Amino acid sequence: MSQEMPGSAAIAARAGSGGTHADAAAGQAPSDQPARQGDAFENLLHEDRRFPPSEEFAARAVVTGADYAEADADRPAFWARQARELLTWDQDFTQALDWSTPPFAKWFVGGKVNAAYNALDRHVENGLGDRVAIYFEGEPGDTRTYTYAQLTDEVKKAANAFESLGVAKGDRVAVYLPMIPEAVITLLACARIGAVHSVVFGGFSADALRSRIEDAEAKLVVTADGTYRRGKPSALKPAVDDALARDGHTVRNVIVVKRNGQGVDWHEGRDHWWEDTVGAASTQHTAVGHDSEHPLFILYTSGTTGKPKGILHTTGGYLTQTAYTHRAVFDLHPETDVYWCTADVGWVTGHSYVTYAPLINGATQVMYEGTPDSPHQGRWWEIIEKYKVSILYTAPTAIRTFMKWGKDIPAKYDLASIRVLGSVGEPINPEAWMWYREVIGGNNAPIVDTWWQTETGAQMIAPLPGVTATKPGSAQTPLPGIAVDVVDEQGQSVPNGSGGYLVIREPWPAMLRGIWGDPQRFKDTYWSRFENMYFAGDGAKKDDDGDIWLLGRVDDVMNISGHRLSTTEIESALVSHPAVAEAAVVGAADTTTGQAIVAFVILRGDAVDTGDATVQELRNHVGHEIGPIAKPKTILIVPELPKTRSGKIMRRLLKDVAEGRDVGDATTLADNTVMQQIAASLKK
Ligand code: PRX
């Protein structure tokens, strides 16, 4: 993995993509970019606009600035207080943090806690059983409402059903579901019985599903016949059948939710309809406390090599930090707020801020199955008006898409209920930030740009909406109890006004506890670049006020519409096609999706280049290997790839081509005519 300093090209990519003085898009530092600190950092990310909270907002805020001081004085004690206040423990812990064997942390040592009990039963016991937990809005327009009492019953039934199929504490359950309430029910049922869920995003292919099922050695798969996508039924079950077609896996049972009614192939003995198993199960189920460090879930995410990493999260620390941040960063008033996070449960945001934190905090939330343009481009705003959503949490790529569609569309709806707006997944450029504030937030709702990762489990850098004067484009300050820094190549903290690498200096409660089955890879990936610091893989800058600006990845990870994909993973998929000899993939700046996948491909000598047909075939092949989200936007067939004398592909030059720039310094190429050959072949 190459991890050079995010240099001027990365900053220029951010600064150049939108037009305003501080405009920023998801720039990615080219991985083979030599370190050039300082030259372009100084003035490009300068932003004078500030939006302090209104007095009224600040006066009612659930968290004040006092949390920063308290956490600074004693970080573990601060988190211990949060753990005891936000969660109900079956057995209290004896030690907040055990960091005696870094990088393996233990939080809330000796404590026992049940995630599902905390998300459900205790609210019912506290008289909140009639409060709405989930307003579900299906893509075709069907709706369902679950109160806390009803959701508790459903989760108890699912827990009984899973146990009756032989799933026990510690077993892994693969989940391949659309955005329907059964997804949340499944995850909480697993947590209840101590089974470890491993959700695979429904947009991933059968192959991707198979490798994740095999890596986690899942015993049960929970899926659906299908879902709806832009008004049409879309299948899920065939991918599960495909993934399980080969022997050698550990899956004994498959539970199938009937969602869109399309026909499915049935494997007698293995397959069970949800309505027959879960539907028939008892609503009596007692939750027992699991050890604070008991594994809660695995979630696969792309790294810099071909094989996705199974990020492991455990119970007590994860629940504490997700609950704290959800309450503090969104200023949650659970009695009155209606919260809507648009993330799919297939990603970490759908775990932390749909499944766990909102329910732990007793919030009422909206869940929507479909796409923003189905059946019309005002669907989201219609949903906000209908349910009086007060907190919206979404990704910059969605905001930029709405900007393209125009402000007349949201203007047709009453969005006055909105009081906090969240952003996550990629850098939000100041132009999109301002649009979000003005058009969606009525110039009134604070925007919280939240930086975090699958690995961090919960938000790490974000303003506190009742405390911080927000600044367009910057995630600003580490949250109370979080020690984030920006360091140079040597690991020294950089002064304000300078850029470098984003690191985390102290353990945090929701931190990943490892990579499933690969402790060495955990150490190598995150803890070897700098001594005693977690290396996040992102470039960042501290501005003159010390506020943090995220500059995109400094490794070979791309961010497409807020989804993480590795260049290597897509290259491997391309070269697995018989016609492909070699492939190089780059993420090129894209005004809507942040980055777009561009692939440069050398065909084998005996392969016939049929132009568009070849390109289409290769795109489909990647879709088949990984999933539709990984299909390159552009595939360019080239005669050669630019390589250094040591054989390393110079992605920086390919990125120049992909972004339509003049090719930069190519003097280190083994064959310096290669770029001319590529240019000539592209002209053709
Ligand atoms: O590059 C950062 C970007 O998304 C990466 C993490 O991706 P993932 O694990 O899929 O989790 C996404 C949802 C938490 C980070 O390394 N990223 C995430 N949030 C932001 C961001 N970049 C800039 N600003 C953010 N707010």
XYZ file of C-alpha atoms and ligand atoms in Angstrom:
710
model
C 0.000 0.000 0.000
C 1.402 3.364 -0.885
C 0.552 6.146 1.505
C 2.094 9.366 0.388
C 1.273 12.758 1.744
C -1.898 14.183 0.272
C -0.275 16.701 -1.980
C -1.334 19.724 -3.889
C -3.114 17.668 -6.540
C -5.575 16.399 -3.956
C -6.244 19.873 -2.685
C -6.588 21.202 -6.197
C -9.027 18.396 -6.976
C -11.180 19.574 -4.100
C -10.747 23.227 -4.825
C -11.245 22.997 -8.543
C -14.386 20.979 -8.812
C -17.096 23.380 -7.916
C -16.215 26.970 -8.525
C -16.406 28.892 -5.255
C -13.292 29.928 -3.410
C -13.592 27.074 -1.006
C -15.382 24.559 -3.098
C -14.457 21.006 -2.436
C -15.411 17.703 -3.947
C -14.377 14.238 -2.978
C -10.762 14.573 -4.023
C -8.494 11.614 -3.711
C -4.796 12.005 -3.310
C -3.177 9.992 -6.057
C -1.476 7.080 -4.405
C 1.757 7.591 -6.294
C 1.819 11.322 -5.785
C 5.122 12.456 -4.264
C 4.871 14.456 -1.039
C 4.545 18.160 -1.763
C 3.330 19.659 1.422
C 2.436 23.268 1.722
C 2.439 24.683 -1.769
C -1.262 24.617 -2.484
C -2.598 24.105 1.032
C -2.427 27.651 2.169
C -5.310 29.543 0.656
C -7.530 27.184 -1.243
C -9.588 25.930 1.652
C -10.373 29.265 3.141
C -13.865 29.690 4.426
C -15.142 32.686 6.365
C -18.803 31.832 6.635
C -19.979 30.744 10.094
C -23.438 29.689 11.211
C -23.811 29.688 14.986
C -26.866 27.958 16.431
C -29.825 30.192 17.188
C -30.251 31.110 20.844
C -33.431 29.117 20.945
C -31.707 26.017 19.557
C -28.722 26.358 21.893
C -30.991 26.803 24.921
C -32.792 23.512 24.250
C -29.770 21.493 23.128
C -29.400 18.106 24.838
C -25.618 18.408 25.011
C -23.547 21.440 25.890
C -19.900 22.294 25.399
C -19.247 20.998 28.938
C -18.875 17.493 27.471
C -15.610 18.502 25.788
C -14.029 19.596 29.055
C -15.304 16.595 30.959
C -13.938 14.188 28.337
C -10.616 16.014 28.153
C -10.182 15.719 31.908
C -10.706 11.929 31.943
C -11.623 10.246 28.695
C -12.437 6.720 30.000
C -14.443 8.213 32.877
C -16.446 10.324 30.433
C -17.302 7.244 28.391
C -18.063 5.239 31.517
C -20.625 7.866 32.511
C -22.194 7.701 29.038
C -22.246 3.887 29.144
C -24.089 3.898 32.475
C -26.510 6.660 31.533
C -27.390 5.511 28.023
C -27.537 1.754 28.535
C -29.128 -0.590 31.028
C -26.518 -3.138 32.084
C -27.355 -6.600 33.392
C -24.070 -6.457 35.202
C -22.087 -3.287 35.766
C -18.534 -3.123 34.414
C -15.492 -2.891 36.662
C -13.105 -1.057 34.336
C -13.901 1.498 31.609
C -10.954 0.701 29.348
C -8.312 -1.995 29.202
C -5.610 -0.876 26.768
C -2.901 -3.143 28.121
C -2.466 -5.048 24.839
C -2.753 -2.457 22.072
C -4.139 -2.380 19.447
C -6.659 -4.751 21.066
C -8.886 -2.655 23.319
C -11.475 -3.806 25.820
C -14.172 -1.379 26.892
C -16.415 -1.654 29.935
C -14.641 -4.757 31.161
C -16.739 -7.239 33.106
C -20.028 -5.615 32.083
C -22.937 -7.579 30.648
C -25.457 -5.956 28.347
C -28.019 -6.994 25.744
C -28.346 -4.763 22.687
C -31.904 -5.820 21.831
C -33.126 -5.402 25.399
C -31.696 -1.883 25.378
C -33.197 -1.070 21.993
C -36.633 -2.510 22.770
C -37.824 -4.247 25.941
C -36.677 -1.594 28.368
C -38.620 1.113 26.522
C -41.745 -1.020 26.768
C -41.046 -1.617 30.471
C -40.690 2.144 30.874
C -44.150 2.800 29.481
C -43.100 3.749 25.946
C -44.567 0.668 24.255
C -46.996 2.755 22.203
C -44.357 5.110 20.848
C -43.702 4.579 17.143
C -40.307 3.005 16.547
C -40.486 2.697 12.746
C -42.618 4.312 10.082
C -41.899 2.134 7.070
C -42.542 3.433 3.596
C -42.213 0.828 0.842
C -41.238 1.835 -2.663
C -44.631 0.943 -4.167
C -46.280 3.112 -1.512
C -47.272 0.428 1.021
C -46.704 1.477 4.610
C -46.293 -0.210 7.978
C -45.939 1.269 11.439
C -44.246 -0.527 14.337
C -44.573 0.706 17.884
C -41.848 -0.212 20.341
C -44.144 -2.901 21.778
C -44.816 -4.394 18.341
C -41.169 -4.294 17.293
C -40.193 -5.980 20.557
C -42.618 -8.811 19.818
C -41.295 -9.221 16.276
C -37.706 -9.392 17.472
C -38.600 -11.928 20.146
C -40.323 -14.065 17.513
C -37.328 -13.873 15.196
C -34.976 -14.727 18.076
C -37.066 -17.819 18.883
C -37.200 -18.816 15.198
C -33.440 -18.461 14.735
C -32.809 -20.504 17.871
C -35.226 -23.194 16.704
C -33.115 -23.499 13.539
C -30.070 -24.193 15.671
C -28.502 -20.741 15.730
C -26.653 -20.261 19.023
C -24.585 -17.563 20.681
C -21.459 -16.816 18.659
C -22.801 -18.340 15.401
C -22.714 -16.101 12.335
C -25.831 -15.133 10.401
C -25.523 -13.670 6.892
C -28.167 -11.075 6.040
C -28.998 -10.190 2.429
C -32.110 -8.060 2.660
C -33.579 -4.890 1.195
C -34.439 -1.838 3.307
C -37.476 -3.328 5.015
C -38.298 -3.628 8.739
C -37.327 -7.313 8.693
C -33.724 -6.159 8.250
C -33.763 -4.308 11.573
C -35.722 -7.142 13.188
C -33.159 -9.711 11.982
C -30.180 -7.734 13.251
C -31.716 -7.156 16.660
C -32.816 -10.803 16.920
C -29.223 -11.882 16.263
C -27.927 -9.429 18.858
C -30.522 -10.656 21.327
C -29.310 -14.264 21.194
C -25.646 -13.333 20.821
C -25.380 -14.466 17.191
C -23.063 -12.332 15.071
C -24.718 -10.737 12.052
C -22.886 -10.153 8.810
C -24.939 -7.996 6.476
C -24.130 -8.084 2.782
C -25.497 -5.124 0.823
C -28.280 -6.247 -1.553
C -26.424 -4.598 -4.459
C -23.560 -7.070 -4.182
C -23.464 -10.064 -6.505
C -23.753 -13.775 -5.732
C -19.962 -14.096 -5.907
C -19.429 -11.299 -3.410
C -22.093 -12.822 -1.171
C -20.487 -16.265 -1.397
C -17.042 -15.035 -0.374
C -18.494 -13.175 2.618
C -20.628 -16.159 3.689
C -17.602 -18.426 3.446
C -15.215 -16.080 5.232
C -17.597 -15.654 8.172
C -18.691 -19.330 8.087
C -22.331 -18.322 8.387
C -24.838 -20.907 9.563
C -28.035 -19.123 8.551
C -28.859 -16.719 5.711
C -31.796 -14.315 5.970
C -32.961 -12.918 2.644
C -36.086 -11.908 0.685
C -37.601 -13.004 -2.602
C -36.727 -9.515 -3.803
C -37.454 -5.838 -3.498
C -38.561 -2.962 -5.715
C -36.252 -0.722 -7.654
C -37.659 2.243 -9.584
C -41.113 0.745 -9.764
C -39.995 -2.701 -10.846
C -39.533 -5.906 -8.864
C -35.899 -6.810 -8.402
C -34.775 -10.263 -7.241
C -32.532 -11.193 -4.311
C -33.097 -14.902 -3.658
C -31.410 -16.157 -6.896
C -28.116 -14.642 -5.726
C -28.389 -16.587 -2.458
C -29.127 -19.815 -4.368
C -26.144 -19.117 -6.574
C -23.882 -18.325 -3.630
C -24.841 -21.594 -1.953
C -24.768 -23.751 -5.103
C -21.220 -24.920 -4.477
C -20.423 -27.247 -1.590
C -18.029 -26.248 1.113
C -20.098 -23.641 2.913
C -21.532 -23.933 6.404
C -25.072 -22.657 5.752
C -27.804 -24.980 7.009
C -30.905 -22.825 6.643
C -32.195 -19.895 4.614
C -35.105 -17.745 5.796
C -36.907 -15.887 3.017
C -39.063 -12.803 3.546
C -41.883 -12.548 1.011
C -41.540 -8.976 -0.154
C -42.376 -8.579 -3.834
C -44.117 -11.909 -4.451
C -41.959 -12.933 -7.367
C -41.447 -16.661 -7.828
C -38.417 -18.287 -6.272
C -36.621 -21.603 -6.607
C -37.142 -23.552 -3.425
C -34.680 -25.844 -1.671
C -36.789 -28.118 0.489
C -35.332 -28.611 3.943
C -33.018 -25.621 3.630
C -35.404 -22.788 2.767
C -38.116 -21.461 5.082
C -40.546 -18.600 4.547
C -40.213 -15.872 7.177
C -43.966 -15.878 7.704
C -43.931 -19.617 8.485
C -40.949 -19.642 10.844
C -40.790 -16.201 12.431
C -44.512 -15.662 11.930
C -45.363 -18.793 13.901
C -42.854 -18.291 16.710
C -43.672 -17.245 20.262
C -43.443 -13.656 21.496
C -41.987 -14.925 24.761
C -38.227 -14.576 24.842
C -35.996 -13.444 27.658
C -32.892 -11.480 26.762
C -29.762 -12.249 28.743
C -26.779 -9.910 29.051
C -23.775 -10.668 26.865
C -20.238 -9.765 27.765
C -19.411 -6.176 26.846
C -16.770 -7.491 24.432
C -19.018 -10.152 22.889
C -18.936 -9.844 19.053
C -22.002 -7.978 17.782
C -21.379 -7.965 14.057
C -19.016 -8.328 11.148
C -19.305 -5.949 8.227
C -17.144 -6.365 5.152
C -15.559 -3.300 3.663
C -13.105 -2.672 0.876
C -9.472 -2.258 1.691
C -6.478 -1.653 -0.480
C -6.113 -5.261 -1.492
C -8.526 -7.453 -3.401
C -10.107 -9.262 -0.469
C -12.706 -7.318 1.539
C -12.033 -7.101 5.253
C -14.522 -8.376 7.813
C -14.598 -5.504 10.297
C -15.479 -6.814 13.746
C -17.479 -4.809 16.271
C -18.359 -5.806 19.810
C -21.207 -4.846 22.102
C -20.797 -2.436 25.036
C -18.460 0.167 23.571
C -20.186 0.195 20.202
C -23.633 0.714 21.715
C -22.372 3.457 24.013
C -20.688 5.556 21.348
C -23.373 5.130 18.714
C -26.044 6.109 21.243
C -24.069 9.061 22.602
C -23.229 10.476 19.182
C -26.749 9.984 17.856
C -28.145 11.953 20.767
C -25.444 14.650 20.842
C -24.776 15.210 17.146
C -28.427 15.235 16.082
C -29.623 16.946 19.276
C -32.152 14.166 19.644
C -35.316 14.875 21.606
C -36.891 11.415 21.356
C -40.317 12.516 22.606
C -40.833 14.916 19.719
C -38.310 14.289 16.948
C -38.909 12.179 13.864
C -35.574 10.993 12.588
C -34.744 9.699 9.125
C -31.417 8.244 8.081
C -31.513 7.335 4.404
C -28.659 4.806 4.546
C -29.181 1.185 3.576
C -28.692 -1.400 6.285
C -26.014 -2.925 4.057
C -23.594 -0.177 5.109
C -22.281 0.800 8.503
C -24.512 3.882 8.690
C -27.527 1.583 8.415
C -26.156 -0.437 11.337
C -25.167 2.347 13.718
C -27.716 5.042 12.845
C -30.746 3.016 11.704
C -30.648 -0.250 13.628
C -28.907 0.465 16.915
C -28.572 4.080 18.076
C -32.067 5.413 17.263
C -33.752 2.484 18.996
C -31.388 2.509 21.978
C -32.313 6.194 22.318
C -36.046 5.502 22.000
C -36.417 7.584 18.841
C -39.134 7.461 16.204
C -37.684 6.904 12.773
C -38.660 6.651 9.131
C -37.392 3.824 6.948
C -37.736 3.992 3.163
C -37.172 1.097 0.801
C -36.703 2.781 -2.530
C -34.780 5.260 -4.608
C -35.202 9.072 -4.339
C -36.709 9.358 -7.814
C -39.376 6.717 -7.502
C -42.088 7.289 -8.547
C -41.077 10.965 -8.826
C -38.184 13.226 -7.901
C -40.031 14.703 -4.932
C -40.422 11.402 -3.079
C -38.075 12.237 -0.201
C -39.666 15.627 0.424
C -43.093 14.061 0.267
C -41.983 11.589 2.951
C -40.568 14.397 5.112
C -43.817 16.352 4.810
C -45.933 13.270 5.537
C -44.105 12.161 8.692
C -42.917 15.622 9.767
C -39.306 14.481 9.760
C -37.227 16.754 11.983
C -33.756 15.203 11.607
C -32.491 14.091 8.198
C -29.200 12.215 7.781
C -27.978 11.562 4.246
C -24.968 11.645 1.907
C -23.528 14.486 -0.190
C -24.027 12.507 -3.382
C -27.792 12.606 -2.776
C -27.678 16.328 -2.068
C -25.755 16.985 -5.278
C -28.278 14.919 -7.214
C -31.150 16.988 -5.774
C -29.246 20.154 -6.675
C -29.126 18.946 -10.263
C -32.869 18.271 -10.251
C -33.466 21.814 -9.046
C -34.839 23.543 -5.979
C -38.336 23.789 -7.443
C -38.931 20.169 -6.516
C -38.375 20.436 -2.733
C -40.107 23.839 -2.837
C -43.398 22.064 -3.527
C -43.362 20.416 -0.090
C -43.634 21.627 3.470
C -40.217 21.000 5.011
C -40.744 23.248 8.037
C -40.450 20.296 10.437
C -36.724 19.938 9.695
C -34.446 21.184 12.481
C -31.155 19.273 12.033
C -29.477 18.108 8.818
C -26.709 15.501 8.788
C -24.186 14.537 6.139
C -21.971 11.459 5.932
C -19.877 9.288 3.684
C -17.728 11.706 1.704
C -16.568 15.280 1.835
C -19.435 17.711 1.334
C -18.436 20.621 -0.863
C -19.408 24.060 0.492
C -21.729 24.643 -2.461
C -23.762 21.516 -1.661
C -23.585 22.376 2.056
C -25.090 25.825 1.414
C -27.785 24.384 -0.852
C -28.674 21.821 1.819
C -28.883 24.585 4.413
C -30.886 27.037 2.321
C -33.175 24.845 0.263
C -33.812 21.925 2.622
C -33.108 23.511 5.994
C -34.829 26.851 5.334
C -31.648 28.660 6.365
C -32.301 27.658 9.885
C -31.382 24.048 10.609
C -27.779 23.396 11.657
C -25.820 21.083 9.366
C -23.706 18.403 10.992
C -21.083 16.944 8.690
C -20.036 13.693 10.334
C -16.760 11.957 9.584
C -16.357 8.325 10.517
C -15.799 4.886 8.976
C -16.963 1.280 9.103
C -13.933 0.756 11.317
C -14.681 3.552 13.775
C -18.223 2.214 14.257
C -19.604 5.611 15.219
C -19.187 9.287 14.395
C -15.802 10.737 15.321
C -15.601 14.275 13.915
C -18.679 16.504 13.769
C -20.014 19.773 15.081
C -22.398 19.758 18.055
C -25.428 21.552 16.641
C -26.271 23.516 19.781
C -22.669 24.477 20.472
C -20.560 24.795 17.315
C -20.717 27.655 14.825
C -20.798 25.510 11.695
C -18.612 26.093 8.654
C -19.545 24.975 5.116
C -17.417 22.037 3.961
C -15.648 21.182 7.208
C -16.478 18.388 9.652
C -14.689 20.633 12.160
C -13.983 19.139 15.583
C -13.419 15.726 17.127
C -16.395 14.787 19.288
C -16.001 14.782 23.077
C -13.930 11.778 24.118
C -12.345 11.343 20.674
C -8.665 12.100 20.050
C -8.272 12.848 16.346
C -5.202 14.538 14.910
C -3.593 15.381 11.581
C 0.060 14.339 11.355
C 2.893 14.591 8.882
C 4.909 11.788 7.310
C 6.821 11.282 10.579
C 3.705 11.195 12.724
C 4.191 14.711 14.123
C 1.092 16.768 14.693
C 0.852 19.452 11.983
C 0.198 23.094 12.903
C -3.015 24.872 11.937
C -3.047 25.747 8.271
C -1.285 22.510 7.258
C -2.322 19.159 5.887
C -1.358 15.559 6.416
C -2.811 12.238 7.481
C -5.818 11.766 9.695
C -5.032 9.624 12.750
C -6.716 8.680 15.996
C -4.433 8.899 18.994
C -6.462 7.219 21.731
C -8.752 4.177 21.732
C -12.471 4.935 21.417
C -15.424 2.811 22.572
C -16.858 1.881 19.140
C -13.497 1.084 17.559
C -13.202 -2.072 15.516
C -11.821 -4.934 17.537
C -10.145 -6.562 14.572
C -10.508 -8.045 11.123
C -12.434 -11.304 11.222
C -9.928 -14.156 11.300
C -6.908 -11.970 10.538
C -5.328 -10.178 13.526
C -2.104 -9.550 11.625
C -3.920 -7.719 8.843
C -5.629 -5.599 11.496
C -2.244 -4.526 12.873
C -0.674 -4.024 9.454
C -3.533 -2.036 7.968
C -4.294 0.396 10.755
C -1.530 0.396 13.339
C 1.758 0.057 11.489
C 1.929 3.319 9.546
C 2.403 5.445 12.697
C 3.474 4.269 16.131
C 0.637 3.979 18.654
C -1.864 5.674 16.342
C -4.758 4.434 14.264
C -4.256 5.395 10.614
C -7.607 6.121 8.996
C -6.475 6.170 5.347
C -7.780 9.716 4.829
C -5.901 12.899 4.067
C -6.959 15.936 6.101
C -6.106 19.534 6.788
C -6.348 21.731 9.854
C -7.448 25.214 8.850
C -6.396 28.394 10.623
C -9.014 27.828 13.315
C -7.867 24.238 13.822
C -11.025 22.899 12.168
C -10.562 19.661 10.239
C -11.248 19.354 6.506
C -11.357 15.869 5.041
C -9.532 15.540 1.747
C -10.412 12.010 0.631
C -8.518 8.742 0.746
C -4.762 8.561 0.438
C -4.789 4.873 -0.435
C -6.251 2.835 -3.276
C -9.766 3.057 -1.914
C -12.373 4.931 -3.964
C -15.502 6.619 -2.718
C -18.343 6.306 -5.220
C -21.550 7.966 -3.995
C -20.304 7.427 -0.455
C -19.684 3.724 -1.099
C -16.265 2.340 -0.528
C -14.687 0.305 -3.293
C -11.091 -0.665 -3.834
C -9.313 -0.133 -7.127
C -7.570 -3.491 -6.693
C -10.824 -5.345 -6.166
C -12.202 -4.046 -9.472
C -8.910 -4.689 -11.245
C -9.034 -8.310 -10.043
C -12.581 -8.620 -11.341
C -11.547 -7.254 -14.747
C -8.526 -9.522 -15.159
C -10.653 -12.535 -14.284
C -12.341 -12.011 -17.678
C -10.687 -14.202 -20.337
C -10.253 -11.288 -22.752
C -8.331 -9.093 -20.296
C -4.563 -9.177 -19.915
C -4.145 -6.254 -17.509
C -6.264 -3.584 -15.906
C -5.797 -0.406 -13.892
C -8.623 1.382 -12.160
C -8.779 4.956 -10.879
C -11.421 7.077 -9.189
C -11.955 10.209 -11.278
C -13.579 13.315 -9.784
C -17.297 13.395 -10.535
C -19.562 16.296 -9.688
C -22.446 14.095 -8.539
C -21.018 10.844 -7.225
C -17.825 12.357 -5.772
C -15.763 9.877 -7.720
C -16.513 7.685 -10.715
C -14.772 4.449 -11.647
C -12.600 4.636 -14.749
C -10.833 1.475 -15.935
C -7.932 1.190 -18.349
C -7.761 -2.268 -19.871
C -5.237 -4.100 -22.026
C -6.851 -6.934 -23.956
C -5.151 -10.256 -24.501
C -3.426 -10.743 -27.828
C -6.043 -13.199 -29.057
C -9.046 -11.154 -27.879
C -11.025 -9.261 -30.463
C -11.859 -5.668 -29.553
C -15.444 -5.204 -30.677
C -15.584 -1.675 -29.305
C -18.758 -0.903 -27.370
C -19.735 -4.566 -27.156
C -16.435 -5.434 -25.440
C -16.804 -2.541 -23.029
C -20.361 -3.560 -22.187
C -19.306 -7.149 -21.692
C -16.539 -6.091 -19.292
C -18.854 -3.793 -17.338
C -21.330 -6.623 -16.931
C -18.547 -8.947 -15.901
C -17.573 -6.609 -13.043
C -21.248 -6.347 -12.114
C -21.387 -10.114 -11.953
C -18.179 -10.468 -9.933
C -18.792 -7.706 -7.386
C -22.169 -6.062 -7.993
C -23.748 -3.302 -10.070
C -22.271 -0.556 -7.855
C -18.783 -1.598 -8.942
C -19.407 -1.344 -12.699
C -16.925 1.164 -14.157
C -18.537 4.283 -15.563
C -15.908 4.309 -18.292
C -13.706 1.535 -19.659
C -10.894 2.550 -21.970
C -9.137 -0.126 -24.013
C -5.471 0.846 -24.231
C -2.331 -0.726 -25.722
C -0.147 -0.204 -22.615
C -0.281 0.986 -19.008
C 2.125 3.518 -17.542
C 4.518 1.771 -15.165
C 7.544 2.770 -13.174
C 10.784 0.862 -13.629
C 9.846 -1.240 -10.630
C 6.615 -2.225 -12.375
C 4.198 -0.121 -10.307
C 1.286 1.293 -12.268
C 1.313 5.091 -12.099
C -2.337 5.702 -11.374
C -1.685 9.407 -11.021
C -1.111 9.682 -14.774
C -4.193 7.633 -15.553
C -6.176 9.892 -13.257
C -4.931 12.890 -15.237
C -6.237 11.247 -18.415
C -9.516 10.219 -16.761
C -10.116 13.740 -15.469
C -9.199 15.319 -18.812
C -6.069 17.090 -17.561
C -2.709 17.396 -19.195
C -0.630 14.473 -18.073
C 1.747 15.447 -15.274
C 5.342 14.490 -14.743
C 5.943 11.171 -16.534
C 9.699 11.059 -16.288
C 9.785 8.062 -13.957
C 8.026 5.843 -16.489
C 9.911 2.794 -17.679
C 8.735 3.581 -21.207
C 7.984 7.243 -21.649
C 6.117 6.755 -24.936
C 3.301 4.932 -23.129
C 1.248 8.022 -22.404
C 1.439 9.041 -26.062
C 0.284 5.575 -27.081
C -2.650 5.842 -24.669
C -3.548 9.313 -25.926
C -3.401 8.094 -29.540
C -5.598 5.076 -28.809
C -8.155 7.251 -27.019
C -8.351 9.639 -29.961
C -9.229 6.660 -32.142
O -12.850 8.659 3.241
C -13.724 8.773 4.341
C -15.156 8.850 3.852
O -15.652 7.535 3.871
C -14.652 6.633 4.374
C -15.306 5.572 5.200
O -16.170 4.831 4.395
P -17.111 3.732 5.033
O -16.306 2.843 5.905
O -17.859 3.098 3.924
O -18.094 4.529 5.965
C -18.909 5.519 5.409
C -19.929 5.975 6.414
C -19.397 6.319 7.733
C -13.710 7.509 5.163
O -12.431 6.919 5.281
N -15.991 9.696 4.706
C -16.956 9.306 5.562
N -17.566 10.370 6.104
C -16.975 11.468 5.604
C -15.963 11.035 4.721
N -15.174 11.909 4.076
C -15.373 13.211 4.307
N -16.331 13.700 5.117
C -17.155 12.872 5.789
N -18.105 13.369 6.572
